[in-house]
Amino acid sequence: MYPNLKMYIGGQFVDGHGESSQSVMNPSNNEVLATLPYASESDLDRALESSEQAFRLWKKEPAVERSRILRKVAELIRERAENTGRVLTLEQGKPVREAIGEVLSCAEHAEWHAEECRRIYGRVIPSRKSNVQQTALKEPIGVCVAFSPWNFPFSQAFRKVVAAIGAGCTVILKGSSDTPASVMLMAQIFHDAGLPKGVFNVVSGDSGMISEYLIRSPIVQKISFTGSTPVGRKLASLAGANMKRCTMELGGHAPVIVCDDADIDKAVKDLVGFKFRNAGQICICPTRFFVQRNIYNDFVSRFSEEVKTIKVGCGSDDSTTMGPLAQSRRVAEMQKFVDDACQKGGVLVTGGETPSGAGNFYPPTVLKDVPDDAMFMNDEPFGPIAGFVPFDSITEVLERANQLSFGLAAYAYTSSVSNAHRITNGLEAGMVSVNHIGLALAETPFGGVKESGYGREGGSETFDSYLATKFVTQMS
Ligand SMILES: NC(=O)C1=CN([C@@H]2O[C@H](COP(=O)(O)OP(=O)(O)OC[C@H]3O[C@@H](n4cnc5c(N)ncnc54)[C@H](OP(=O)(O)O)[C@@H]3O)[C@@H](O)[C@H]2O)C=CC1
Ligand SMILES: O=C(O)CCCCC(=O)O
């Protein structure tokens, strides 16, 4: 089931020539799945050269042809979703239904970009002289490099690749070392859809060496990264020093505001479902739960009762509703968040204890009365922990929700139009969802503000960072 791992360079699936190697682990049992190919500098040079050569032709490829290939990609994604999802679960751990859903969502991303890439319009600007024609052209910027994470190993990589290719750019992808098969199977789909060689390359190995080498290359025009804010800061600095354009999709610490006039049943169902999806390893995951004081205790107990229905287990088991954490190091991290919150006065309501045995399992955990100085309320837990605090007024809760340097997603539940208006206008976030969980669709912009990054993926903004505007004025 788990494939033999290769890189994809110049239209061929190849081994790495780097000296080191690394095992890819199964998070459900900590067993070795495969050995990760390690790129050498010469491998990276071949990826750079093939991308640069391919760009010379791909940038002139008519949009209708780019669109046709992306539609074929969507078709192949749907055909291969079951197998791709099951492989994704083996290396990342999420329940197989979630994994298949992640892969299928990329068929929608492919179709969105197939439609939108035919609407990359320039414009004619009325000139001051009758014999002068002024036009603003949109042109693909060139060879791009994408660094994608392990939490949504297929969809977070796909968002970058499909936008670059749809815009007429070429792209070198370095997926997470923990989840390499997902991006290799993605390369196979683009290959089988007839994408010309060199338009899409996949490399793997030492993240630090690869990013340093590629970002310093004069061939590369842009980078896109999804991952932690500390790594994002490092890559953005390197990109800045080398004058590369950047898209940064970084960490988050989403506040949830539940007003006393909310539909409690719906809020509990929605929020438990999304909080513990992917074992909470989602950058837009609801994390700090602010609940209005007069419904606080009732909400916490109803939320916790719902949490107890979650079935933790191996992602390949169809009855599992929450899998393990992707890496073993994250289990100790979770315990640190819980112990610190409790030592500082927080109350453990359910979960909160590291189980024994194989696999990176950690129970869905609910904390209440979490003090502001707790690690949990300041650093991104990126795991299956919900922390509750009461609030009294909208003014107070907006101040607390905006307190952190993160600004990715935020949520609110209220039946009051004026509360919804005040909250959506008052929150410092790139995305706000009110009375439902409605983010990360192909047709809607995805991205953050403050230290959650910049740039947008998806929506009508999706090609912006892969295009340059050329102004042409011509006297006849
Ligand atoms: N915004 C998001 O969607 C995501 C955010 N995160 C953040 O990361 C934190 C924990 O994940 P963890 O993996 O431990 O975090 P890291 O910051 O160590 O790694 C995050 C990602 O960045 C990559 N990476 C690390 N160093 C470099 C580098 N020098 N050059 C290029 N890529 C690099 C990693 O790839 P590799 O594994 O191959 O080294 C990994 O995919 C979470 O708390 C969360 O904040 C994580 C995933 C997704
Ligand atoms: O956490 C991220 O990297 C992106 C979240 C996407 C969520 C989704 O696709 O449903």
XYZ file of C-alpha atoms and ligand atoms in Angstrom:
534
model
C 0.000 0.000 0.000
C 2.675 2.547 0.931
C 4.620 3.386 -2.243
C 8.359 3.313 -2.868
C 9.380 6.980 -2.541
C 10.919 8.949 -5.408
C 11.459 12.576 -6.292
C 10.004 13.966 -9.537
C 12.455 15.970 -11.657
C 12.233 16.856 -15.357
C 9.223 14.598 -15.846
C 10.911 11.524 -14.318
C 10.569 9.753 -10.963
C 14.110 9.523 -9.593
C 16.124 8.636 -6.488
C 17.921 11.272 -4.449
C 21.715 11.527 -4.548
C 22.116 13.182 -1.168
C 24.290 11.417 1.400
C 21.841 11.412 4.318
C 18.552 9.600 4.620
C 15.533 9.692 6.904
C 12.792 7.205 7.773
C 9.139 7.992 7.180
C 7.100 6.797 10.149
C 3.540 5.567 10.609
C 2.108 7.776 13.419
C -0.357 5.076 14.472
C 2.294 2.518 15.450
C 5.678 4.294 15.083
C 6.806 1.723 12.525
C 8.971 2.645 9.531
C 7.034 3.025 6.283
C 9.879 3.909 3.902
C 13.126 5.823 3.454
C 12.884 9.435 2.283
C 14.901 10.294 -0.851
C 17.447 13.045 -0.043
C 18.181 15.580 -2.764
C 21.784 16.572 -3.440
C 22.742 19.998 -4.765
C 23.074 18.474 -8.240
C 19.519 17.118 -7.940
C 18.355 20.614 -7.018
C 20.262 22.075 -9.978
C 18.466 19.663 -12.313
C 15.124 20.705 -10.823
C 16.010 24.384 -11.247
C 17.212 23.927 -14.843
C 14.176 21.895 -15.897
C 11.839 24.441 -14.265
C 13.572 27.331 -16.006
C 13.507 25.634 -19.414
C 9.894 24.580 -19.011
C 8.884 28.128 -18.049
C 10.024 29.447 -21.442
C 7.240 27.448 -23.118
C 4.689 27.150 -20.318
C 4.336 30.927 -19.929
C 3.147 31.053 -23.562
C 0.777 28.091 -23.227
C -2.736 29.359 -24.024
C -4.941 29.593 -20.926
C -7.472 27.251 -22.517
C -4.774 24.520 -22.638
C -3.677 25.125 -19.052
C -7.363 24.916 -18.136
C -7.808 21.618 -19.987
C -4.901 20.005 -18.144
C -6.235 21.199 -14.770
C -9.634 19.680 -15.564
C -7.901 16.381 -16.346
C -6.090 16.678 -13.004
C -9.458 17.064 -11.260
C -10.742 13.925 -13.021
C -7.687 11.864 -11.991
C -7.890 13.136 -8.399
C -11.459 11.846 -8.151
C -10.481 8.508 -9.729
C -7.560 8.010 -7.308
C -8.983 9.633 -4.160
C -9.525 6.379 -2.232
C -5.987 5.051 -2.737
C -4.360 8.462 -2.271
C -6.367 9.022 0.913
C -5.372 5.674 2.387
C -1.686 6.357 1.688
C -2.064 9.835 3.229
C -3.527 8.256 6.384
C -0.592 5.836 6.672
C 1.960 8.675 6.803
C -0.056 11.431 8.516
C -2.454 9.508 10.756
C -5.792 11.225 10.114
C -8.968 9.110 9.772
C -9.219 7.762 6.241
C -12.558 9.520 5.629
C -10.879 12.851 6.411
C -7.922 11.939 4.195
C -10.122 11.060 1.227
C -12.089 14.260 1.829
C -8.853 16.266 1.781
C -7.848 14.736 -1.547
C -11.309 15.246 -3.074
C -11.318 18.916 -2.024
C -8.385 19.349 -4.415
C -10.532 18.320 -7.369
C -12.560 21.432 -6.527
C -9.363 23.511 -6.276
C -8.292 22.170 -9.680
C -11.655 23.059 -11.262
C -11.670 26.519 -9.658
C -8.218 27.277 -11.049
C -9.145 25.790 -14.427
C -11.989 28.330 -14.592
C -10.114 31.281 -13.123
C -6.932 30.888 -15.207
C -9.012 31.787 -18.302
C -9.974 35.072 -16.620
C -6.522 36.498 -15.962
C -7.327 39.786 -17.669
C -5.100 42.785 -18.265
C -6.758 46.107 -19.086
C -6.677 48.961 -21.586
C -6.286 52.371 -19.932
C -7.836 55.319 -21.841
C -4.903 57.491 -22.939
C -4.481 61.247 -23.092
C -3.552 61.207 -26.774
C -5.598 59.604 -29.567
C -2.488 57.966 -31.084
C -1.327 56.363 -27.833
C -2.470 52.915 -26.633
C -1.987 52.156 -22.930
C -2.301 48.562 -21.669
C -1.591 46.811 -18.376
C -0.625 43.165 -18.964
C -0.607 40.366 -16.370
C 2.398 38.063 -16.857
C 3.493 34.926 -14.937
C 6.539 35.738 -12.812
C 8.575 32.579 -13.484
C 10.004 29.692 -11.423
C 8.408 29.365 -7.985
C 9.288 27.227 -4.950
C 6.631 25.854 -2.585
C 7.168 24.457 0.903
C 4.139 22.564 2.194
C 3.313 21.095 5.614
C 2.429 17.687 7.046
C -1.003 18.472 8.488
C -2.823 18.598 5.129
C -0.031 17.084 3.060
C -2.066 16.888 -0.153
C -4.318 19.957 -0.078
C -1.831 22.486 1.317
C 0.677 21.522 -1.361
C -1.977 21.403 -4.066
C -3.181 24.948 -3.343
C 0.293 26.272 -4.176
C 1.048 24.039 -7.134
C -2.281 24.591 -8.901
C -2.094 28.389 -8.505
C 1.465 28.550 -9.862
C 0.734 26.263 -12.817
C -2.617 27.932 -13.583
C -0.906 31.333 -13.688
C 1.635 30.073 -16.240
C 4.511 29.682 -13.778
C 6.557 26.555 -13.061
C 6.974 25.223 -9.541
C 9.401 23.158 -7.441
C 7.626 21.615 -4.456
C 9.269 20.478 -1.247
C 6.656 18.719 0.883
C 7.107 17.844 4.533
C 9.621 15.066 5.241
C 6.932 13.399 7.362
C 4.431 13.030 4.525
C 6.295 12.587 1.220
C 4.055 10.020 -0.488
C 1.102 12.418 -0.722
C 3.049 14.889 -2.854
C 4.633 12.103 -4.927
C 1.179 10.763 -5.809
C 0.189 14.347 -6.673
C 3.134 14.530 -9.089
C 1.957 11.268 -10.682
C -1.493 12.811 -11.240
C -0.084 15.918 -12.955
C 2.280 13.689 -14.976
C -0.585 11.458 -16.129
C -2.712 14.517 -16.921
C -0.123 15.470 -19.547
C 1.618 18.375 -17.819
C 4.810 19.083 -19.804
C 8.023 17.935 -18.097
C 9.699 20.508 -15.867
C 6.533 22.522 -15.151
C 6.190 20.699 -11.826
C 9.124 19.204 -9.899
C 9.151 17.542 -6.464
C 12.261 17.366 -4.275
C 12.716 15.985 -0.753
C 15.325 15.753 1.991
C 17.000 18.257 4.297
C 14.530 21.157 4.589
C 17.166 23.650 5.655
C 19.620 22.785 2.886
C 16.886 22.726 0.237
C 15.324 26.046 1.174
C 18.691 27.800 1.505
C 19.847 26.457 -1.876
C 16.664 27.143 -3.835
C 15.851 30.545 -2.350
C 19.371 31.774 -3.109
C 19.108 30.671 -6.744
C 18.704 33.556 -9.265
C 16.341 31.270 -11.214
C 13.719 31.371 -8.435
C 11.320 34.354 -8.480
C 8.913 33.515 -5.662
C 8.426 31.288 -2.630
C 5.290 30.127 -0.842
C 5.391 28.515 2.606
C 2.796 26.989 4.904
C 4.041 26.100 8.356
C 5.052 27.605 11.653
C 5.604 31.309 12.172
C 9.234 30.793 13.359
C 10.116 28.915 10.147
C 8.085 31.388 8.102
C 10.077 34.250 9.580
C 13.323 32.503 8.660
C 12.277 31.805 5.074
C 10.766 35.266 4.559
C 14.055 36.824 5.704
C 16.047 34.672 3.287
C 13.587 35.508 0.504
C 13.817 39.206 1.337
C 17.618 39.134 1.246
C 17.367 37.550 -2.231
C 14.489 39.760 -3.484
C 12.024 36.905 -3.928
C 8.284 37.428 -3.670
C 6.667 35.617 -0.747
C 3.392 34.088 0.330
C 3.329 33.080 3.999
C 0.524 30.906 5.477
C 1.644 30.582 9.083
C 0.434 29.693 12.566
C -2.837 30.683 14.168
C -4.574 30.661 17.531
C -8.237 31.059 16.631
C -10.598 32.625 19.163
C -14.211 31.459 19.322
C -16.798 33.866 20.753
C -20.034 32.195 21.918
C -22.680 34.742 22.976
C -25.533 33.855 25.314
C -28.017 34.230 22.419
C -26.261 31.566 20.281
C -27.791 28.296 19.053
C -25.940 26.203 21.655
C -26.666 22.783 20.144
C -25.350 23.845 16.748
C -22.343 25.598 18.266
C -21.392 22.488 20.277
C -21.741 20.150 17.275
C -19.853 22.463 14.883
C -17.055 23.313 17.280
C -16.371 19.814 18.613
C -16.351 18.538 15.026
C -13.844 21.138 13.786
C -11.753 21.422 16.970
C -10.835 17.728 16.879
C -10.743 17.265 13.105
C -7.201 16.150 12.119
C -6.563 15.838 15.879
C -6.637 19.639 16.091
C -3.609 19.968 13.796
C -5.168 22.729 11.725
C -3.865 26.285 11.549
C -7.464 27.593 11.530
C -8.548 25.357 14.393
C -10.840 26.914 17.058
C -8.535 27.109 20.095
C -9.460 29.799 22.674
C -13.162 29.401 23.535
C -14.647 32.601 24.993
C -18.192 31.839 26.262
C -20.548 34.452 27.736
C -20.669 33.980 31.505
C -24.377 33.162 31.960
C -24.123 30.131 29.641
C -20.487 29.247 30.419
C -20.831 26.214 32.726
C -23.659 24.696 30.699
C -21.747 25.138 27.442
C -18.520 23.624 28.820
C -20.357 20.565 30.118
C -22.325 20.025 26.885
C -19.144 20.490 24.825
C -17.268 18.005 27.056
C -20.038 15.420 26.824
C -19.877 15.635 23.025
C -16.082 15.253 23.177
C -16.485 11.955 25.034
C -18.191 10.465 21.934
C -14.954 10.841 19.902
C -13.296 7.512 19.059
C -9.501 7.786 19.079
C -7.643 5.145 17.071
C -5.694 4.157 13.992
C -6.734 6.311 11.024
C -7.021 3.294 8.738
C -9.773 1.882 10.961
C -13.074 3.121 9.523
C -14.611 3.490 12.997
C -11.926 5.987 14.129
C -13.027 9.625 14.401
C -9.710 11.017 15.656
C -6.283 9.637 14.799
C -2.830 10.122 16.358
C -0.711 13.264 16.205
C 1.535 13.349 13.157
C 4.823 13.295 15.046
C 5.812 11.656 18.323
C 7.367 14.938 19.553
C 3.935 16.564 19.524
C 2.561 14.235 22.244
C 4.975 15.581 24.867
C 4.149 19.111 23.625
C 0.439 18.523 24.335
C 1.146 17.244 27.839
C 3.255 20.350 28.498
C 0.358 22.629 27.479
C -2.062 20.776 29.771
C 0.255 20.528 32.788
C 1.233 24.195 32.519
C -2.418 25.337 32.310
C -3.365 23.258 35.357
C -0.339 24.394 37.378
C -1.408 28.002 36.710
C -4.994 27.486 37.881
C -6.791 26.011 34.872
C -9.166 23.063 35.404
C -8.932 19.801 33.429
C -12.453 18.726 32.406
C -11.706 15.704 30.176
C -8.666 14.025 28.567
C -5.272 15.485 29.435
C -3.292 12.305 30.048
C -0.739 10.716 27.707
C -1.769 7.103 27.038
C 0.805 4.302 27.142
C 1.611 2.090 24.160
C 2.665 2.572 20.544
C 1.501 5.443 18.348
C 1.384 9.216 18.856
C -2.033 9.164 20.510
C -3.292 11.973 22.727
C -6.887 12.194 23.995
C -9.249 15.026 23.007
C -8.835 17.405 25.936
C -10.954 20.172 27.458
C -9.594 22.768 29.876
C -11.661 25.489 31.554
C -10.901 28.688 33.451
C -7.532 28.828 31.679
C -5.503 31.800 32.992
C -4.226 34.391 30.487
C -0.579 33.666 31.384
C -0.870 29.950 30.557
C 1.215 28.663 27.616
C -2.034 27.450 26.065
C -3.442 30.975 25.829
C -0.334 32.372 24.114
C 1.463 29.687 22.074
C -0.179 27.666 19.298
C -1.005 24.187 20.691
C -1.745 22.769 17.210
C -3.361 19.713 18.765
C -6.534 18.272 20.358
C -6.919 20.743 23.231
C -9.809 23.225 23.730
C -9.447 25.931 26.387
C -12.464 27.778 27.824
C -12.732 31.128 29.549
C -15.882 33.165 30.405
C -16.517 36.717 29.199
C -19.061 39.414 30.057
C -19.143 42.069 27.308
C -18.413 42.190 23.552
C -15.936 45.022 24.127
C -13.988 42.909 26.649
C -13.974 39.733 24.584
C -12.803 41.482 21.397
C -9.876 42.934 23.320
C -8.930 39.481 24.647
C -9.469 37.750 21.286
C -7.119 40.237 19.567
C -4.472 40.035 22.288
C -2.079 37.656 20.450
C 0.264 38.345 17.517
C -1.649 35.723 15.485
C -4.509 36.752 13.175
C -5.523 33.836 10.971
C -9.085 32.580 11.646
C -11.786 33.501 14.175
C -15.282 32.217 14.922
C -18.450 33.559 16.522
C -21.880 32.196 17.409
C -24.682 34.668 18.057
C -28.281 35.194 16.908
C -27.893 38.969 17.227
C -27.185 40.858 14.006
C -25.601 43.717 15.921
C -23.329 41.356 17.884
C -22.278 39.653 14.628
C -21.580 43.056 13.053
C -19.523 44.278 16.011
C -17.580 41.029 16.269
C -16.752 40.606 12.561
C -15.633 44.227 12.356
C -13.702 44.078 15.612
C -11.735 40.856 15.117
C -8.118 41.101 13.851
C -8.123 38.033 11.585
C -7.776 37.110 7.925
C -10.907 34.922 8.032
C -14.041 35.083 10.234
C -16.801 32.434 10.301
C -20.104 33.236 12.025
C -22.673 30.604 13.123
C -21.004 27.871 11.019
C -17.605 26.554 9.949
C -17.197 27.899 6.428
C -13.509 28.503 5.637
C -10.909 27.109 3.190
C -13.126 26.626 0.148
C -11.606 26.795 -3.347
C -13.578 29.948 -4.208
C -12.781 31.847 -0.979
C -9.523 33.587 0.000
C -7.392 31.809 2.638
C -4.771 33.661 4.654
C -3.962 35.705 7.724
C -2.871 39.053 9.136
C -0.301 40.044 11.745
C 2.153 37.165 12.420
C -0.119 34.613 10.735
C 1.395 35.639 7.427
C 0.485 37.446 4.236
C -0.816 36.663 0.758
C -3.947 34.733 -0.103
C -4.545 31.261 -1.566
C -7.794 30.405 -3.349
C -10.569 32.791 -4.234
C -10.235 35.391 -6.995
C -6.980 36.481 -5.326
C -5.315 33.117 -5.928
C -3.142 34.103 -8.916
C -2.198 37.597 -7.680
C 1.166 36.625 -6.175
C 2.162 34.571 -9.248
C 1.645 37.452 -11.706
C 3.491 40.669 -12.479
C 1.837 43.706 -14.067
C 3.572 45.073 -17.174
C 2.428 48.522 -18.311
C 2.842 49.196 -22.057
C 2.313 52.574 -23.689
C 2.657 52.770 -27.483
C 2.434 55.750 -29.835
C 1.460 54.857 -33.375
N 0.057 26.939 9.044
C -0.086 25.642 8.957
O -0.970 25.121 8.301
C 0.870 24.779 9.665
C 1.493 25.253 10.780
N 2.372 24.431 11.439
C 3.033 24.979 12.595
O 4.198 24.184 12.933
C 4.151 23.887 14.289
C 4.572 22.488 14.604
O 4.906 21.792 13.448
P 6.423 21.410 13.273
O 6.562 20.543 12.067
O 6.988 20.925 14.573
O 6.978 22.853 12.963
P 8.229 23.261 12.117
O 8.144 24.711 12.123
O 9.457 22.562 12.564
O 7.938 22.705 10.626
C 6.793 23.134 9.985
C 7.016 22.843 8.529
O 8.105 23.651 8.073
C 9.079 22.855 7.385
N 10.414 23.400 7.667
C 11.054 23.412 8.848
N 12.246 24.042 8.709
C 12.334 24.419 7.403
C 13.315 25.106 6.608
N 14.452 25.570 7.148
N 13.064 25.301 5.295
C 11.923 24.855 4.744
N 10.953 24.206 5.431
C 11.164 24.003 6.744
C 8.909 21.468 7.930
O 9.306 20.574 6.911
P 10.065 19.216 7.335
O 9.109 18.488 8.194
O 10.330 18.520 6.029
O 11.312 19.607 8.050
C 7.412 21.402 8.232
O 6.708 20.974 7.101
C 2.717 24.040 14.714
O 2.689 24.549 16.031
C 2.133 25.034 13.766
O 2.260 26.343 14.315
C 2.689 23.171 11.045
C 2.070 22.687 9.907
C 1.114 23.448 9.166
O -4.161 24.030 8.531
C -3.917 24.241 7.341
O -2.801 24.119 6.842
C -5.052 24.567 6.384
C -6.399 24.150 6.856
C -7.300 23.722 5.763
C -8.549 23.170 6.336
C -9.384 22.460 5.306
O -8.929 22.249 4.175
O -10.508 22.104 5.677
